[in-house]
Amino acid sequence: MTFHHRAVPIVLTAILIDSIGFGIVMPVLPNLIVELSGVTLATATEIGVWMLAAYAAAQFFAGPIVGSLGDSIGRRPVILFSMIAFSIDYALLAVAPTVGWLFLGRVVAGLAGAVYGPANAVLADVTPSEKRGQVYSLMGAAFGGGFILGPGIGGMLADFGPRAPFIAAAVLAGLNAIWIIFALPETMTPEKRRPFKWKQAHIVGAFRPLVSESGAARWLILAAFCWQFAHMVYPATWAFWAEIALDWNPKMIGYSLTASGVAMVLVQALITGRAITRWGEENTVVIGMIAAGLVFTAFAFTSQGWIVFLLIIPSAFQGFVQPSINALVSRSVDASHQGAVQGGMQSLAAVAAIMAPLLLGYSLAIGTRNGFSGGNFVVAATIAFTALLIVLFRVRGKLLPRT
């Protein structure tokens, strides 16, 4: 693959390593918690859920701050610092003596993981506005690829002990930091930088330049949040739903997640960019949300495993949505606010990651108690179709491009 700017493969690799680092430790985290605390596996699972919440909360607060720093001092030092922080964090976790250290490590990883804001801003800096959707689809492919590779690598390294994946994650992040030092150019020119202001370094301030230009932008933000909330049905409830509705064991659940991830990456890498070029970002958002709503509805009433694997194919076209939204957001603000706005988008995703598991998880539990195992997907479909209606009637054709 030929990239149009040398910064692109470096930034995509940073995102790939970030998502690998998140997923690589998941297979060993329960056992490591048990080892450090002496609790049962069930209790360790509950502790692990709170660690995920701490990670998401850290990203919520850090996203606009890190993004605004990228607008102020440049993208390169922020991305480099994040990778160095990742490497040090995972190295410390490899020798963590208590569960408290694991919590601290997850918080630091969440703070460093706010690199998505400046990373997306780099892509906006070096890409013409009409081609950003294509490049953001590669970002989605890198992110999804990491979530496929991470758990698999972590599972293999688990044979060497529960701390081995942390060492591997530290090494990967360190190597990427070295690549950034020697190869990543600064893409934020001095004349486009703006002073760092705390009043813009939070989710409301981050979106102020966007919503001040167009009323439709407010609706786009709401649609993006609804989408991110609905899409959390997979990481939040898939394993539980598959065991309840399909009587799958962990191996089958793993196969299904791998198949879904591969399909999503293929669509992101090979189809999404072409679709955006042909139909435009607003139309590809609509197509992706329709696919999501229909697939969520189908999953709600599915009781046969083979049907799930068939549905994975159309479900992959959900991959149209996030790159298209990122491109629309990017085009709606000027260069000096790209990092802040993309950091705000990351904060939205973090809010969804905190709230969605509660609503979707309880929907699955309540439905199951009443003889229906698809309550989580009914809720997800309802929210996805709500996002679709917002885009159709409040966003489509109403955004004002700035870049």
Coordinates of C-alpha atoms in Angstrom, one line a residue:
M1 CA 0.0 0.0 0.0
T2 CA 1.3 3.5 -0.9
F3 CA 0.7 6.3 1.6
H4 CA 0.3 9.9 0.5
H5 CA 2.5 11.2 3.4
R6 CA 5.2 9.5 5.5
A7 CA 3.4 10.5 8.7
V8 CA 0.4 8.3 7.9
P9 CA 2.0 4.8 8.4
I10 CA 3.7 5.9 11.6
V11 CA 0.4 7.2 13.1
L12 CA -1.5 4.1 12.0
T13 CA 1.1 2.0 13.6
A14 CA 0.8 4.0 16.8
I15 CA -3.0 3.3 16.9
L16 CA -2.4 -0.4 16.0
I17 CA 0.1 -0.8 18.9
D18 CA -2.3 1.1 21.3
S19 CA -5.2 -1.2 20.6
I20 CA -2.8 -4.3 20.7
G21 CA -1.6 -3.1 24.0
F22 CA -5.1 -2.8 25.4
G23 CA -6.2 -6.2 24.1
I24 CA -2.9 -8.1 24.8
V25 CA -3.3 -8.0 28.5
M26 CA -7.0 -9.0 28.6
P27 CA -6.5 -12.8 28.5
V28 CA -4.2 -12.7 31.6
L29 CA -5.8 -9.9 33.6
P30 CA -8.3 -12.1 35.5
N31 CA -5.6 -14.6 36.6
L32 CA -3.2 -11.8 37.5
I33 CA -5.9 -10.2 39.7
V34 CA -6.4 -13.5 41.4
E35 CA -2.7 -14.0 41.9
L36 CA -2.2 -10.5 43.4
S37 CA -5.4 -10.4 45.6
G38 CA -6.3 -14.0 46.4
V39 CA -9.9 -13.4 45.5
T40 CA -12.1 -15.8 43.5
L41 CA -12.3 -15.6 39.7
A42 CA -15.8 -14.2 39.9
T43 CA -14.7 -11.4 42.2
A44 CA -11.6 -10.8 39.9
T45 CA -14.0 -10.4 37.0
E46 CA -15.9 -7.7 38.9
I47 CA -12.6 -5.9 39.7
G48 CA -11.7 -6.1 36.1
V49 CA -14.9 -4.4 35.1
W50 CA -14.0 -1.5 37.4
M51 CA -10.6 -1.3 35.8
L52 CA -12.2 -0.9 32.4
A53 CA -14.4 1.8 33.8
A54 CA -11.3 3.6 35.2
Y55 CA -9.6 3.3 31.8
A56 CA -12.6 4.9 30.1
A57 CA -12.9 7.6 32.7
A58 CA -9.3 8.5 32.2
Q59 CA -9.8 8.8 28.4
F60 CA -12.9 11.0 29.0
F61 CA -10.9 13.6 30.9
A62 CA -7.7 13.3 28.9
G63 CA -9.1 13.3 25.3
P64 CA -9.7 17.0 25.0
I65 CA -6.6 17.9 27.0
V66 CA -4.3 15.9 24.9
G67 CA -6.0 17.0 21.7
S68 CA -5.7 20.7 22.7
L69 CA -2.0 20.2 23.5
G70 CA -1.5 18.9 20.0
D71 CA -3.1 22.1 18.6
S72 CA -0.8 24.1 20.8
I73 CA 2.6 22.5 20.9
G74 CA 2.3 20.2 17.8
R75 CA 1.2 16.7 17.2
R76 CA 4.6 15.0 17.3
P77 CA 5.6 15.6 20.9
V78 CA 2.1 14.6 22.2
I79 CA 2.1 11.3 20.3
L80 CA 5.7 10.6 21.2
F81 CA 5.0 11.2 24.9
S82 CA 1.9 8.9 24.8
M83 CA 4.0 6.1 23.3
I84 CA 6.8 6.5 25.9
A85 CA 4.1 6.6 28.7
F86 CA 2.6 3.4 27.3
S87 CA 6.0 1.7 27.3
I88 CA 6.9 2.7 30.9
D89 CA 3.4 1.9 32.1
Y90 CA 3.3 -1.6 30.8
A91 CA 6.9 -2.2 32.0
L92 CA 5.8 -1.2 35.5
L93 CA 2.7 -3.4 35.3
A94 CA 4.9 -6.3 34.5
V95 CA 6.3 -6.1 38.0
A96 CA 3.1 -4.7 39.7
P97 CA 3.0 -6.0 43.3
T98 CA -0.6 -5.2 44.1
V99 CA -4.0 -4.8 42.5
G100 CA -3.8 -1.1 43.3
W101 CA -0.8 -0.9 40.9
L102 CA -2.9 -2.5 38.2
F103 CA -5.6 0.1 38.7
L104 CA -3.0 2.8 38.4
G105 CA -1.7 1.2 35.3
R106 CA -5.1 1.1 33.7
V107 CA -5.6 4.8 34.5
V108 CA -2.2 5.7 33.0
A109 CA -3.0 3.6 29.9
G110 CA -6.3 5.5 29.5
L111 CA -4.5 8.8 29.7
A112 CA -1.9 7.8 27.2
G113 CA -4.6 6.2 25.0
A114 CA -6.0 9.7 24.4
V115 CA -3.5 9.8 21.6
Y116 CA -6.4 9.3 19.1
G117 CA -7.2 13.0 19.1
P118 CA -3.7 14.1 17.9
A119 CA -3.4 11.0 15.7
N120 CA -6.6 11.9 13.9
A121 CA -5.5 15.5 13.7
V122 CA -2.3 14.4 12.0
L123 CA -4.3 12.6 9.3
A124 CA -6.4 15.8 8.9
D125 CA -3.2 17.9 8.6
V126 CA -1.8 15.9 5.7
T127 CA -5.0 14.9 3.9
P128 CA -7.3 17.0 1.7
S129 CA -10.7 17.3 3.2
E130 CA -12.4 15.3 0.4
K131 CA -10.1 12.3 1.1
R132 CA -10.2 12.2 4.9
G133 CA -12.9 9.6 5.0
Q134 CA -10.7 7.2 3.1
V135 CA -7.8 7.8 5.5
Y136 CA -9.9 7.5 8.6
S137 CA -11.1 4.2 7.3
L138 CA -7.5 3.0 7.5
M139 CA -7.4 4.3 11.1
G140 CA -10.5 2.1 11.8
A141 CA -8.7 -0.8 10.2
A142 CA -5.6 -0.3 12.4
F143 CA -7.7 0.0 15.5
G144 CA -9.7 -3.1 14.7
G145 CA -6.6 -5.0 13.7
G146 CA -5.1 -4.4 17.1
F147 CA -8.2 -5.8 18.8
I148 CA -7.9 -8.9 16.7
L149 CA -4.1 -9.4 17.2
G150 CA -4.0 -8.2 20.9
P151 CA -6.0 -11.0 22.6
G152 CA -4.5 -13.6 20.3
I153 CA -0.9 -12.6 21.1
G154 CA -1.8 -12.2 24.8
G155 CA -3.3 -15.7 24.9
M156 CA -0.1 -17.2 23.3
L157 CA 2.2 -15.3 25.7
A158 CA 0.1 -16.4 28.7
D159 CA 2.0 -19.7 28.5
F160 CA 5.0 -17.8 29.8
G161 CA 3.1 -16.4 32.7
P162 CA 0.5 -13.7 33.4
R163 CA 3.1 -10.9 33.2
A164 CA 4.6 -11.8 29.8
P165 CA 1.9 -9.9 27.8
F166 CA 2.7 -6.7 29.7
I167 CA 6.4 -7.0 28.8
A168 CA 5.5 -7.5 25.1
A169 CA 3.2 -4.5 25.1
A170 CA 6.0 -2.4 26.7
V171 CA 8.5 -3.5 24.0
L172 CA 6.0 -2.8 21.2
A173 CA 5.2 0.7 22.5
G174 CA 9.0 1.4 23.0
L175 CA 9.8 0.4 19.4
N176 CA 7.1 2.6 18.1
A177 CA 8.4 5.5 20.2
I178 CA 11.8 5.1 18.6
W179 CA 10.2 5.1 15.1
I180 CA 8.4 8.3 16.0
I181 CA 11.6 10.0 17.2
F182 CA 13.5 9.3 14.0
A183 CA 10.7 9.4 11.4
L184 CA 7.5 11.3 12.3
P185 CA 7.5 14.8 11.0
E186 CA 5.6 17.6 12.7
T187 CA 2.4 18.2 10.7
M188 CA 1.0 21.2 12.7
T189 CA 2.7 24.3 11.2
P190 CA 3.6 27.1 13.7
E191 CA 1.2 29.6 12.1
K192 CA -1.8 27.4 12.7
R193 CA -1.1 26.7 16.3
R194 CA -3.1 28.3 19.1
P195 CA -2.4 28.9 22.8
F196 CA -3.5 26.1 25.1
K197 CA -6.6 27.1 27.1
W198 CA -8.1 25.0 29.9
K199 CA -11.5 26.3 29.1
Q200 CA -11.2 24.4 25.8
A201 CA -9.6 21.3 27.3
H202 CA -12.8 19.5 28.2
I203 CA -15.6 17.9 26.3
V204 CA -17.8 21.1 26.1
G205 CA -15.0 23.4 25.2
A206 CA -13.6 21.0 22.7
F207 CA -16.8 21.0 20.7
R208 CA -17.5 24.8 20.9
P209 CA -15.7 25.7 17.7
L210 CA -17.7 23.0 15.9
V211 CA -21.2 23.8 17.2
S212 CA -20.6 27.6 16.8
E213 CA -20.5 27.2 13.0
S214 CA -23.5 25.1 12.4
G215 CA -26.6 24.0 14.3
A216 CA -26.4 20.7 12.4
A217 CA -23.1 20.1 14.1
R218 CA -24.9 19.7 17.5
W219 CA -27.0 17.0 16.0
L220 CA -24.0 15.3 14.5
I221 CA -22.4 15.1 17.9
L222 CA -25.6 13.7 19.3
A223 CA -25.8 11.1 16.5
A224 CA -22.1 10.2 17.0
F225 CA -22.8 9.6 20.7
C226 CA -25.9 7.5 20.0
W227 CA -23.9 5.5 17.5
Q228 CA -21.0 4.9 19.9
F229 CA -23.4 3.9 22.6
A230 CA -25.2 1.4 20.4
H231 CA -22.0 -0.1 19.1
M232 CA -20.9 -0.9 22.6
V233 CA -23.3 -3.8 22.6
Y234 CA -20.5 -5.9 21.2
P235 CA -17.7 -5.4 23.8
A236 CA -20.1 -5.0 26.6
T237 CA -22.5 -8.0 26.2
W238 CA -21.4 -10.2 23.3
A239 CA -19.7 -12.9 25.4
F240 CA -22.6 -13.1 27.8
W241 CA -25.3 -13.0 25.1
A242 CA -23.5 -15.7 23.1
E243 CA -23.4 -18.0 26.1
I244 CA -27.0 -17.4 27.1
A245 CA -28.6 -17.4 23.6
L246 CA -26.4 -19.8 21.7
D247 CA -24.9 -21.9 24.5
W248 CA -21.4 -21.2 23.2
N249 CA -18.2 -22.0 25.0
P250 CA -15.3 -19.5 25.3
K251 CA -13.7 -21.0 22.2
M252 CA -16.7 -20.4 20.0
I253 CA -17.1 -16.9 21.4
G254 CA -13.4 -16.3 20.5
Y255 CA -13.9 -17.6 17.0
S256 CA -16.9 -15.3 16.5
L257 CA -15.1 -12.3 17.7
T258 CA -12.1 -13.0 15.4
A259 CA -14.4 -13.5 12.4
S260 CA -16.2 -10.3 13.2
G261 CA -12.9 -8.4 13.6
V262 CA -11.5 -9.8 10.3
A263 CA -14.6 -8.8 8.4
M264 CA -14.6 -5.4 9.9
V265 CA -11.0 -4.8 9.1
L266 CA -11.4 -5.9 5.5
V267 CA -14.3 -3.6 5.0
Q268 CA -12.5 -0.7 6.6
A269 CA -9.3 -1.3 4.6
L270 CA -10.8 -2.2 1.2
I271 CA -14.3 -0.9 0.8
T272 CA -15.0 2.1 3.1
G273 CA -12.7 4.5 1.4
R274 CA -14.1 3.6 -2.0
A275 CA -17.6 3.9 -0.7
I276 CA -17.0 7.4 0.7
T277 CA -15.4 8.5 -2.5
R278 CA -18.4 7.4 -4.5
W279 CA -21.3 8.3 -2.2
G280 CA -19.9 10.9 0.2
E281 CA -19.6 10.8 4.0
E282 CA -23.2 11.6 4.8
N283 CA -24.5 8.8 2.7
T284 CA -22.0 6.2 4.0
V285 CA -23.0 7.1 7.6
V286 CA -26.6 6.4 6.6
I287 CA -25.7 3.0 5.0
G288 CA -23.6 1.9 7.9
M289 CA -26.3 2.8 10.5
I290 CA -29.0 1.0 8.5
A291 CA -26.8 -2.1 8.4
A292 CA -26.2 -1.8 12.1
G293 CA -29.8 -1.4 13.1
L294 CA -30.9 -4.3 10.9
V295 CA -28.2 -6.6 12.1
F296 CA -28.8 -5.7 15.8
T297 CA -32.5 -6.6 15.3
A298 CA -31.6 -9.9 13.6
F299 CA -29.2 -10.8 16.5
A300 CA -31.9 -10.1 19.0
F301 CA -34.0 -13.0 17.6
T302 CA -31.2 -15.3 16.6
S303 CA -30.8 -18.7 18.4
Q304 CA -28.6 -20.6 15.8
G305 CA -24.9 -20.1 15.7
W306 CA -24.6 -20.5 12.0
I307 CA -26.9 -17.5 11.5
V308 CA -24.5 -15.4 13.6
F309 CA -21.6 -16.1 11.2
L310 CA -23.8 -15.2 8.2
L311 CA -24.8 -11.9 9.9
I312 CA -21.1 -11.1 10.5
I313 CA -20.8 -10.2 6.8
P314 CA -23.5 -7.4 6.7
S315 CA -22.5 -6.3 10.2
A316 CA -19.1 -5.4 8.9
F317 CA -20.6 -2.5 6.9
Q318 CA -21.1 -0.8 10.2
G319 CA -17.5 0.1 9.6
F320 CA -18.7 2.9 7.3
V321 CA -20.0 4.9 10.2
Q322 CA -17.1 6.1 12.4
P323 CA -14.6 7.1 9.6
S324 CA -17.3 9.0 7.9
I325 CA -18.3 10.8 11.1
N326 CA -14.7 11.6 11.9
A327 CA -14.3 13.1 8.4
L328 CA -17.5 15.2 8.7
V329 CA -16.3 16.5 12.1
S330 CA -12.8 17.2 10.7
R331 CA -14.1 19.2 7.7
S332 CA -16.3 21.3 10.0
V333 CA -13.5 23.0 12.0
D334 CA -10.3 24.8 11.0
A335 CA -6.8 23.3 11.4
S336 CA -6.1 25.0 14.7
H337 CA -8.9 23.0 16.4
Q338 CA -8.5 19.6 14.8
G339 CA -6.9 18.0 17.9
A340 CA -9.3 19.4 20.4
V341 CA -12.4 18.3 18.4
Q342 CA -11.0 14.8 17.8
G343 CA -10.1 14.6 21.5
G344 CA -13.7 15.5 22.2
M345 CA -14.9 12.7 20.0
Q346 CA -12.7 10.4 22.0
S347 CA -14.4 11.7 25.2
L348 CA -17.8 10.9 23.7
A349 CA -16.7 7.3 23.1
A350 CA -15.4 7.1 26.7
V351 CA -18.8 8.3 28.1
A352 CA -20.4 5.6 26.0
A353 CA -17.9 3.0 27.3
I354 CA -18.9 3.9 30.8
M355 CA -22.7 4.2 30.5
A356 CA -23.5 1.6 27.8
P357 CA -22.5 -1.6 29.6
L358 CA -24.9 -0.7 32.4
L359 CA -28.0 -0.2 30.2
L360 CA -27.1 -3.0 27.7
G361 CA -26.1 -5.4 30.4
Y362 CA -29.2 -4.9 32.4
S363 CA -31.3 -5.1 29.3
L364 CA -29.8 -8.5 28.6
A365 CA -30.3 -9.7 32.2
I366 CA -33.9 -8.5 32.5
G367 CA -34.9 -9.9 29.2
T368 CA -33.3 -13.3 30.0
R369 CA -35.1 -13.5 33.2
N370 CA -38.3 -13.0 31.3
G371 CA -37.5 -15.6 28.6
F372 CA -36.1 -13.3 25.9
S373 CA -32.3 -13.2 25.5
G374 CA -32.1 -10.4 22.9
G375 CA -33.0 -7.4 25.1
N376 CA -29.5 -5.9 24.7
F377 CA -29.7 -5.9 20.9
V378 CA -33.2 -4.5 20.9
V379 CA -31.9 -1.5 22.9
A380 CA -28.9 -1.2 20.6
A381 CA -31.1 -1.3 17.5
T382 CA -33.4 1.3 18.9
I383 CA -30.5 3.7 19.7
A384 CA -28.8 3.0 16.3
F385 CA -32.0 3.8 14.4
T386 CA -32.4 7.0 16.6
A387 CA -28.9 8.0 15.4
L388 CA -30.0 7.3 11.8
L389 CA -33.0 9.5 12.1
I390 CA -30.9 12.3 13.5
V391 CA -28.5 12.1 10.6
L392 CA -31.3 11.9 8.0
F393 CA -33.4 14.8 9.3
R394 CA -31.0 17.1 11.2
V395 CA -27.5 16.6 9.7
R396 CA -27.7 15.5 6.1
G397 CA -27.1 18.4 3.7
K398 CA -26.8 21.0 6.6
L399 CA -23.2 20.9 7.7
L400 CA -20.9 23.8 6.8
P401 CA -17.4 22.7 5.7
R402 CA -14.5 24.8 7.0
T403 CA -11.5 22.8 5.7

